[in-house]
Coordinates of C-alpha atoms in Angstrom, one line a residue:
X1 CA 0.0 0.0 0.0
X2 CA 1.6 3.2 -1.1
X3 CA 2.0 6.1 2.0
X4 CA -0.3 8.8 2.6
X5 CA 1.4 11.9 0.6
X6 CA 0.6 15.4 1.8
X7 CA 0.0 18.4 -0.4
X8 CA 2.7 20.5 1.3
X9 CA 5.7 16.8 0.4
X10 CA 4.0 17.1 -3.4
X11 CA 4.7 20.9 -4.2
X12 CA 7.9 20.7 -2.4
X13 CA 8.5 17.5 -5.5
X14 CA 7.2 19.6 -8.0
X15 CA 8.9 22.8 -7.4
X16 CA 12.4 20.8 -7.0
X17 CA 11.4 19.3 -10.7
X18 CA 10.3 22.6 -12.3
X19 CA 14.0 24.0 -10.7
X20 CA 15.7 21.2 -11.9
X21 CA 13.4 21.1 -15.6
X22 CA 13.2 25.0 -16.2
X23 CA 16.6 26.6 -15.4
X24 CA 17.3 27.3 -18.6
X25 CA 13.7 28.2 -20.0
X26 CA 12.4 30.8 -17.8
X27 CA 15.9 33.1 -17.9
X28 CA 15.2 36.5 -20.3
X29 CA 12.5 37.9 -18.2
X30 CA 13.6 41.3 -20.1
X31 CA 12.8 39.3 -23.9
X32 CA 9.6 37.2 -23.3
X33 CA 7.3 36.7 -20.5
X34 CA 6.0 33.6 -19.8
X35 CA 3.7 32.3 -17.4
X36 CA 5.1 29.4 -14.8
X37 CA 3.2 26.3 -15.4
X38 CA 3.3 23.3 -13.4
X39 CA 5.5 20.6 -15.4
X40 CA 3.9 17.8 -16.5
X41 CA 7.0 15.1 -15.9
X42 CA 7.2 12.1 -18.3
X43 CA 8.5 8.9 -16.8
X44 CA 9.0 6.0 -19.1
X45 CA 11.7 3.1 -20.6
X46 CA 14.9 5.0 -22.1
X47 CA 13.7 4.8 -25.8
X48 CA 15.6 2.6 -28.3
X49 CA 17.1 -1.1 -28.5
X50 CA 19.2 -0.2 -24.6
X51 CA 16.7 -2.5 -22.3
X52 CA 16.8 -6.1 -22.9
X53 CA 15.5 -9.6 -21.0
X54 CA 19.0 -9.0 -19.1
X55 CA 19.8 -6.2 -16.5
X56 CA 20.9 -2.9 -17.6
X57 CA 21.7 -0.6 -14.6
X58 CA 24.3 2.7 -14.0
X59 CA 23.6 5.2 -16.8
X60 CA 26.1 7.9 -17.5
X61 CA 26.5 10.4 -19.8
X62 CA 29.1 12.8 -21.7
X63 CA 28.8 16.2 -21.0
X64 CA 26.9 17.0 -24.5
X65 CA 24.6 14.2 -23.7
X66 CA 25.2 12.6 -27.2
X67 CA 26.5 9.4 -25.7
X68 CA 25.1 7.2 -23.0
X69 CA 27.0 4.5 -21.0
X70 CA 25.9 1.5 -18.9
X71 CA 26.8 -1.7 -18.0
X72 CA 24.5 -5.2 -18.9
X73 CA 24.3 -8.5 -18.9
X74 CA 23.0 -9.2 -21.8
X75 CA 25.7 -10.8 -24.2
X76 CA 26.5 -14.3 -23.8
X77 CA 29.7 -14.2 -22.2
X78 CA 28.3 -14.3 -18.7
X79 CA 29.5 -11.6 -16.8
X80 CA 28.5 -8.0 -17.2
X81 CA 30.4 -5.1 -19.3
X82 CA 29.8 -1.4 -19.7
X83 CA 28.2 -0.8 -23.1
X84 CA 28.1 2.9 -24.7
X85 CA 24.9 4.4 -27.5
X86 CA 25.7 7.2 -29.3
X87 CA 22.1 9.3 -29.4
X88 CA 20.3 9.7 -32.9
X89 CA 19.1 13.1 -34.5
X90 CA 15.2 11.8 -33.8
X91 CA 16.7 11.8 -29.6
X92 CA 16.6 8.2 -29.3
X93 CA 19.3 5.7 -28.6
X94 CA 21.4 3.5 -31.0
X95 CA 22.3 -0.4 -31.0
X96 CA 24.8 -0.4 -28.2
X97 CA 28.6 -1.5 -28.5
X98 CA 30.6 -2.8 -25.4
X99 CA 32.9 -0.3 -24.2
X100 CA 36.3 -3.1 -25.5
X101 CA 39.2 -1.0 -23.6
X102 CA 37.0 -0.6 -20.4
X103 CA 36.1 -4.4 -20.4
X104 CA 37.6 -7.2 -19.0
X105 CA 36.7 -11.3 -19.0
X106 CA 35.0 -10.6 -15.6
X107 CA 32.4 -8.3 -14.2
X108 CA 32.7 -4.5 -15.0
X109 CA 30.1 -2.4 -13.7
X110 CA 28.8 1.0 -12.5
X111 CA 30.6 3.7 -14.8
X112 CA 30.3 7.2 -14.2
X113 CA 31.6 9.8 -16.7
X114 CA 32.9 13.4 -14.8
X115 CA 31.2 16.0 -16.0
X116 CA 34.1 17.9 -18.5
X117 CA 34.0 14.5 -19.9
X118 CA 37.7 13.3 -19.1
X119 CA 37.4 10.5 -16.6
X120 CA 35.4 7.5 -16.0
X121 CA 35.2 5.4 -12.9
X122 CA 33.7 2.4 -12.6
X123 CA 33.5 -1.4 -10.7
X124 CA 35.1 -4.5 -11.3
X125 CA 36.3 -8.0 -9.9
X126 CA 39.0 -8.2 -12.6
X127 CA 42.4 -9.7 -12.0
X128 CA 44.0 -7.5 -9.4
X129 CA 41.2 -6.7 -7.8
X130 CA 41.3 -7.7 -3.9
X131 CA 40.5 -11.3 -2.8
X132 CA 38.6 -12.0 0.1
X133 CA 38.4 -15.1 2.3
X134 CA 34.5 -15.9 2.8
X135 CA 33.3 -17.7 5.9
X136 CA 33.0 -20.9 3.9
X137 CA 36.8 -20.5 3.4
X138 CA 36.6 -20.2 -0.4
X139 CA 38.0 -17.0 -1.9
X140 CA 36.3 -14.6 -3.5
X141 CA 37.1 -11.5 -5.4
X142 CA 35.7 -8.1 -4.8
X143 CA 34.6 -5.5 -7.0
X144 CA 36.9 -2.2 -6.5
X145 CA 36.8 1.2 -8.3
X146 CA 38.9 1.6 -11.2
X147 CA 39.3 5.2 -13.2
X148 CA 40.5 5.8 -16.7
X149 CA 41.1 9.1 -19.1
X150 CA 39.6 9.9 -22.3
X151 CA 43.0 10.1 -24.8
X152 CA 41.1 11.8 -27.2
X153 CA 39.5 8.6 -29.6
X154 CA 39.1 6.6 -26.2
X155 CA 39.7 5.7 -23.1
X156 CA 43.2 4.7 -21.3
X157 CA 44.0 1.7 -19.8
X158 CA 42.2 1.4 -16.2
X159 CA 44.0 1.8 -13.2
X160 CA 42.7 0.9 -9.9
X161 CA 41.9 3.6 -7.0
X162 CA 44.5 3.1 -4.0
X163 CA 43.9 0.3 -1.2
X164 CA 42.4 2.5 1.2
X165 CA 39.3 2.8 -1.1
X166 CA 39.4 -0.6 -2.7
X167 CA 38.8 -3.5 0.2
X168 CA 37.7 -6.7 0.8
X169 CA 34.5 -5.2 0.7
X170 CA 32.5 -4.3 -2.6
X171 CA 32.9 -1.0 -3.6
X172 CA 30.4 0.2 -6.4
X173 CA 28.8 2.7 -7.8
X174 CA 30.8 5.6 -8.1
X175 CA 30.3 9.2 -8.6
X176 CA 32.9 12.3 -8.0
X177 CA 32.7 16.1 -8.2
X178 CA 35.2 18.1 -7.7
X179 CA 38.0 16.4 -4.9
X180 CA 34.5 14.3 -3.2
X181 CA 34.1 11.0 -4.6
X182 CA 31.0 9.2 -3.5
X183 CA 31.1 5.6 -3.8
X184 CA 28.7 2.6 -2.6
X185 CA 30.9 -0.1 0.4
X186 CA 29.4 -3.3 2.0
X187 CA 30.6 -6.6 2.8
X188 CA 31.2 -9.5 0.3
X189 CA 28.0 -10.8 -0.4
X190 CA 25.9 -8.3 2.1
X191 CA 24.0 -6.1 -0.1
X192 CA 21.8 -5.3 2.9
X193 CA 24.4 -3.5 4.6
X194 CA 25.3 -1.7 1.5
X195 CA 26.6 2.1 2.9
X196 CA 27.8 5.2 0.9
X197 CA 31.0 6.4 1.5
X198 CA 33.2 9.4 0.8
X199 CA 36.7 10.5 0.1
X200 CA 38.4 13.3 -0.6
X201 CA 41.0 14.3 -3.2
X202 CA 43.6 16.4 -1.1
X203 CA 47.9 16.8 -1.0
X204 CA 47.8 14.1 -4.2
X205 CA 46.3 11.3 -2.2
X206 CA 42.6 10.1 -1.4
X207 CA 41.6 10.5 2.2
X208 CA 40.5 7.4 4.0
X209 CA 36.7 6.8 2.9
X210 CA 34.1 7.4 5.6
X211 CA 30.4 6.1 5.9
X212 CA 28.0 9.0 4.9
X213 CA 26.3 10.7 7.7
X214 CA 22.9 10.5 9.5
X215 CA 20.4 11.0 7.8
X216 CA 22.2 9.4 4.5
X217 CA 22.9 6.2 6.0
X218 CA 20.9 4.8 8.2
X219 CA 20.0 0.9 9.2
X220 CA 19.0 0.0 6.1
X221 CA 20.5 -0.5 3.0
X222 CA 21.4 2.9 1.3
X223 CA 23.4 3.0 -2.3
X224 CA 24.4 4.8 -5.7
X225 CA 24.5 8.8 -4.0
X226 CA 25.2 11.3 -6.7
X227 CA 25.8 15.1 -6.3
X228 CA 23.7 17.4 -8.5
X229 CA 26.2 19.8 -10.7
X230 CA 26.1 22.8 -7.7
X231 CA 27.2 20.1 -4.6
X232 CA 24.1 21.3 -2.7
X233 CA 21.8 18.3 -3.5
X234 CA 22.6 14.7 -3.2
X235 CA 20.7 11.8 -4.4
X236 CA 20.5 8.6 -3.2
X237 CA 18.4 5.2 -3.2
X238 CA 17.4 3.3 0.0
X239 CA 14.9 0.2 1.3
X240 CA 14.6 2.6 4.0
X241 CA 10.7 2.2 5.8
X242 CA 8.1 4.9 4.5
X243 CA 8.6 3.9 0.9
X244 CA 6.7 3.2 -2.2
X245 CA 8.4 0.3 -3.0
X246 CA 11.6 -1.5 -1.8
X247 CA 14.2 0.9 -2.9
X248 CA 13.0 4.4 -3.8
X249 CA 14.7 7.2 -4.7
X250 CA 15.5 10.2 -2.5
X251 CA 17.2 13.6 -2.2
X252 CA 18.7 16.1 0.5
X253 CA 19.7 19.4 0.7
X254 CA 23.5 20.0 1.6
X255 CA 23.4 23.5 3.8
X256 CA 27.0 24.7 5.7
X257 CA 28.0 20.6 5.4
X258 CA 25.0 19.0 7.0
X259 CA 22.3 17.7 5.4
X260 CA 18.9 18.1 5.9
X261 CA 15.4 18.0 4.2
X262 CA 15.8 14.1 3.0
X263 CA 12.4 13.4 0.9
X264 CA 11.1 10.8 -1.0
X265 CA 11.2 11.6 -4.8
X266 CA 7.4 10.2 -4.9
X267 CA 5.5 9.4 -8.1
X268 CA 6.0 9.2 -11.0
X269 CA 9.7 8.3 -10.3
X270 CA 9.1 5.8 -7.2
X271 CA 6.8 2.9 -7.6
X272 CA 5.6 -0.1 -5.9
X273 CA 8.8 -1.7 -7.7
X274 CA 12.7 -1.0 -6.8
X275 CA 14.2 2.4 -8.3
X276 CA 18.1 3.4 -7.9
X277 CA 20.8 5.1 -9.6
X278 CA 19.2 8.5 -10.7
X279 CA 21.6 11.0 -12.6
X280 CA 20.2 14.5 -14.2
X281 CA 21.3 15.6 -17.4
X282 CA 21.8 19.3 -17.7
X283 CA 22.0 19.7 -21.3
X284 CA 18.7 17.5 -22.0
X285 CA 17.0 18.6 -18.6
X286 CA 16.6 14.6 -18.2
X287 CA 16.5 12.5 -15.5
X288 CA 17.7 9.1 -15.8
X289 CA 17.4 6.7 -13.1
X290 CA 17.0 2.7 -13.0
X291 CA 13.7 1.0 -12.3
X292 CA 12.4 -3.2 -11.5
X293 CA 10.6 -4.0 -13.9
X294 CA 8.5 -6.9 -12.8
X295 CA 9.5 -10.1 -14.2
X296 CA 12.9 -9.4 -15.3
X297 CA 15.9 -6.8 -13.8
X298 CA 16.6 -3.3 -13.8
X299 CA 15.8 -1.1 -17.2
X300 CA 16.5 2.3 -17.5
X301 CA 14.3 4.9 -17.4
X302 CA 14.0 8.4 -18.1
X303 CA 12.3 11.3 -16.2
X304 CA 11.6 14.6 -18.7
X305 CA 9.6 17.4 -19.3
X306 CA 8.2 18.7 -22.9
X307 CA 10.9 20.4 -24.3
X308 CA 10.3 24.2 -24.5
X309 CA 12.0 26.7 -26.9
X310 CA 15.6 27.9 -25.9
X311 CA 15.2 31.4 -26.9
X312 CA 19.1 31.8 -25.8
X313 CA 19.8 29.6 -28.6
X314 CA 17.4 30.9 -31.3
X315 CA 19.3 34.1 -30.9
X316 CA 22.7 32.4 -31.2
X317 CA 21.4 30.9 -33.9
X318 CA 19.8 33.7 -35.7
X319 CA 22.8 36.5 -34.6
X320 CA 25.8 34.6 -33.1
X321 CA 25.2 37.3 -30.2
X322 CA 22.7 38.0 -27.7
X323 CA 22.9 40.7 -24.7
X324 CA 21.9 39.8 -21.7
X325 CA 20.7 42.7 -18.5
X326 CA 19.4 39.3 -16.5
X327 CA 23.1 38.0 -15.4
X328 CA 23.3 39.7 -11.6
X329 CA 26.2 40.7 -10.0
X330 CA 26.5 41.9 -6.4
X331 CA 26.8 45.4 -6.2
X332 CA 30.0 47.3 -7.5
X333 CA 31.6 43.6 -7.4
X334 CA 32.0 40.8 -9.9
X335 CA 30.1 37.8 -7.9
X336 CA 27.5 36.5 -8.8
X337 CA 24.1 36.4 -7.8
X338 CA 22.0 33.2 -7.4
X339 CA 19.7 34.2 -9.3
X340 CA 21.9 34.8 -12.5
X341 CA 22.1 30.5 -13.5
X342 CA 18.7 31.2 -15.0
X343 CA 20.8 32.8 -17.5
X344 CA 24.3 31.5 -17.8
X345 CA 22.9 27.7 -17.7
X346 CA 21.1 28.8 -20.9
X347 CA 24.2 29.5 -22.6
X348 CA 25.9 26.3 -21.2
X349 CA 23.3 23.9 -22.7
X350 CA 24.4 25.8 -26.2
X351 CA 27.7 25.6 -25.6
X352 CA 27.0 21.7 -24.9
X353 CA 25.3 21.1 -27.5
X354 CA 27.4 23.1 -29.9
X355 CA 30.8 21.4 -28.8
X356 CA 32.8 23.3 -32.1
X357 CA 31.5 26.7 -31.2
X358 CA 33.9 29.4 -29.0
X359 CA 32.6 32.4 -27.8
X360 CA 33.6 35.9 -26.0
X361 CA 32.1 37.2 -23.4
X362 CA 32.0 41.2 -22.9
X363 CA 31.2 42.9 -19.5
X364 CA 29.6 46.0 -19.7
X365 CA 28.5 49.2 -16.7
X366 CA 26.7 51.7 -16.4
X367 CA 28.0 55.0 -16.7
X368 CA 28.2 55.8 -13.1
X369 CA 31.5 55.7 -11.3
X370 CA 34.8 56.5 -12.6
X371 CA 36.0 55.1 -15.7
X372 CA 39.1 53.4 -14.5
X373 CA 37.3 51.5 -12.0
X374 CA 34.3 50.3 -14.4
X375 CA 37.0 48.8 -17.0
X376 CA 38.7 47.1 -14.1
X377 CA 35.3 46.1 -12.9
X378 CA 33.1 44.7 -16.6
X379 CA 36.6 42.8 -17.3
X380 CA 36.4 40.7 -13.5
X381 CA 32.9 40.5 -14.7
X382 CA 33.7 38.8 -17.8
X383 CA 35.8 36.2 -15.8
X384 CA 33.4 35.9 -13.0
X385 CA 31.2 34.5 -15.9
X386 CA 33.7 32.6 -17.8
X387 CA 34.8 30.7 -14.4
X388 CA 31.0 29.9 -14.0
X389 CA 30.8 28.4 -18.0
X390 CA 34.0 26.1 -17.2
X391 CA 32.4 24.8 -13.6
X392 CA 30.0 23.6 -15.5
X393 CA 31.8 21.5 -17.7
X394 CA 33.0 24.3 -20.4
X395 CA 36.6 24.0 -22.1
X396 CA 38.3 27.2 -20.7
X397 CA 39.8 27.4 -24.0
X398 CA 36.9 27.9 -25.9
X399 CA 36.0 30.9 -23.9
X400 CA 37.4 34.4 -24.5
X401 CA 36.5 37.4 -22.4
X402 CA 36.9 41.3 -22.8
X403 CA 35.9 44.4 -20.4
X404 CA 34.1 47.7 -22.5
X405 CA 33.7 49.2 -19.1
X406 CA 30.7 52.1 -19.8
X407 CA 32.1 53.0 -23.5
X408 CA 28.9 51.2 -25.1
X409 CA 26.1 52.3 -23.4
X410 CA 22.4 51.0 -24.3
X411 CA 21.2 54.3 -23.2
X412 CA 23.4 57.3 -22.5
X413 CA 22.2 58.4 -18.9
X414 CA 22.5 57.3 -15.7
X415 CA 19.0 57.3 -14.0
X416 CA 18.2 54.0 -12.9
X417 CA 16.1 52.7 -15.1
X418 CA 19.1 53.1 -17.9
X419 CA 21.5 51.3 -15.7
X420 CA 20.1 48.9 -15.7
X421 CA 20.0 48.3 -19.2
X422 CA 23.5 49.3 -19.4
X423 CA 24.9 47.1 -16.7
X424 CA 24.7 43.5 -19.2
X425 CA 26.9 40.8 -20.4
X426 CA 27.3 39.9 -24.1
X427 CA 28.0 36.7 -25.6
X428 CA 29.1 36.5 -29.1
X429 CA 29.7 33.6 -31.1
X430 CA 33.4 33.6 -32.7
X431 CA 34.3 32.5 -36.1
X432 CA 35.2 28.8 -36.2

């Protein structure tokens, strides 16, 4: 029997989707007005020939979102491998092929691609990886994390993480932004204790892994925790009681380190049946995330809203510029507001999904305060929104920036209303 919901848990759902859905469609305020409707989330199978009879389980995808990679069962070699489908103009997915440098003859699992696209990390009980005495005095072999590096055409050979991460135990399901890798730990042949983990990338070497936090881990089985882009949500799949199904998916908020607000993802995502493993897609504004489906294994899913026009990307299109007075700055400073990512995450799905294109941005004032110091000030400006571009997966080299200061004003006075028109970034497409 599913859990009573109330009306205060489902907005709280709905507005995290429409944040998550509409960051980039509801950014020029100043070029079209539009009205905030409620999102009307589509949850089904991953469409084209991914799901089979066999389990297919731990999507990941580049940075443009062109290529997908998982791992399955479903050749006849018996042991699973991480597969890759490259995406087709119509949006769905090709045959998949395995992944041949990231497979081995035994079980690789769980990749996860970082989001500038240069590392993957994934699970596997290959040669090398640890053995393990069981209590029946056999030995076993664990699954450990193992990373590799895109050289360009593909990926290196895999190395394994250091012996402080990789145990006796199973580590799995890995997922790293930044210097904090997340990764899933439990005894050989325990599931049920399954734990997240963390480490942390500092002085060149990987700090001992520790078990999440309360109210991450608890008593029951918690695994595959993934950051969104920003660090300040995590998302995570647990058996935990007060559940739609066995596993359901959940979130927190991550505020000054602590974590707080842990909900249930509710319907459509969660289901009577088991869901893990969710991941959100920037450029596509897609979630993916693994579902039971009964009578077989995992399949993959996808969470998604209609897709609404990008007017940032009409006007690219149409003027290889656009100038934008919606990208906020604190005052007289060069940090950005909050509220600017309405904006700039417009221009990164372009950017994404326009992977030849380079562009310049231009910081301009208004035409108060002295010149000197308004140069000085539209340059940092420009950087302050370049730096934002490359956090979010941008090749810094494909970003230029310049300062104009006040010398092209929209409007040549000063009264507030002009300032604000003045005070604007500019993007402009460069020639390839």
């Amino acid at each position: 029997m599913l859990p009573s919901i109330n009306c205060s848990f489902i907005k709280y759902c709905f507005n995290l989707l429409y944040f998550l859905f509409f960051i980039t469609s509801s950014f020029i305020f100043s070029l079209i007005a539009q009205p905030k409707e409620e999102p009307i989330l589509i949850v089904a199978p991953i469409e084209g020939p991914i799901n089979s009879e066999f389990q297919e389980f731990g999507p990941t995808l580049t940075p443009d979102a062109k290529t997908l990679y998982f791992y399955s069962k479903r050749t006849s070699k018996g042991y699973t491998e991480i597969f890759k489908s490259n995406r087709k103009p119509d949006g769905t997915w090709d045959f998949p092929s395995e992944v041949i440098e990231l497979n081995s003859p035994f079980d690789d699992q769980s990749p996860f691609i970082t989001r500038d696209g240069k590392m993957i990390l994934f699970s596997s009980n290959r040669d090398g990886a640890v053995e393990v005495t069981l209590e029946n005095g056999k030995i076993g072999i664990s699954r450990d994390l193992y990373v590799a590096n895109w050289e360009g055409t593909k990926w290196s050979k895999p190395i394994p993480l250091p012996n402080n991460i990789n145990t006796e135990e199973i580590e799995e399901n890995p997922h790293l932004l930044g210097d904090t890798l997340l990764f899933t730990r439990y005894p050989f042949g325990k599931p049920n204790l399954a734990k997240i983990y963390y480490s942390q990338f500092k002085n060149e070497k990987w700090s001992d892994p520790k078990p999440m936090p309360s109210p991450i881990n608890d008593k029951n089985a918690t695994v595959a925790a993934a950051f969104n882009d920003e660090g300040n949500i995590i998302f995570f799949s647990s058996n935990r009681p007060g559940g739609y199904g066995g596993f359901d998916l959940y979130m927190a908020k991550i505020e000054n380190g602590k974590y707080t607000n842990v909900e249930n993802l509710g319907e459509p995502i969660n289901s009577s049946d088991d869901e893990a493993y969710i991941v959100f897609q920037q450029v596509k504004k897609t979630f993916l995330f693994c579902r039971r489906v009964e009578g077989r294994s995992f399949d993959i899913f996808s969470a998604s809203v209609p897709k609404k026009e990008n007017i940032v990307q009409k006007k690219l299109e149409e003027d290889n510029k656009i100038s934008l007075d919606t990208v906020y700055f604190e005052r007289a400073s060069a940090v950005l507001k909050n509220e600017s990512a309405h904006s700039l995450d417009a221009i990164v799905d372009y950017l994404h999904e326009n992977p030849n294109k380079k562009m310049k941005v231009i910081g301009h004032t208004d035409l108060t305060g002295t010149f000197d110091d308004n140069m000085v000030l539209s340059r940092d400006r420009a950087l302050s929104v370049k730096q934002y571009l490359v956090s979010k997966g941008i090749n810094a080299n494909r970003i230029q920036t310049e300062g104009k200061g006040p010398t092209q004003p929209v409007i040549n006075a000063n009264d507030e209303e002009s300032s604000k028109k003045n005070r604007r970034t500019e993007f402009v497409i460069l020639g390839s």
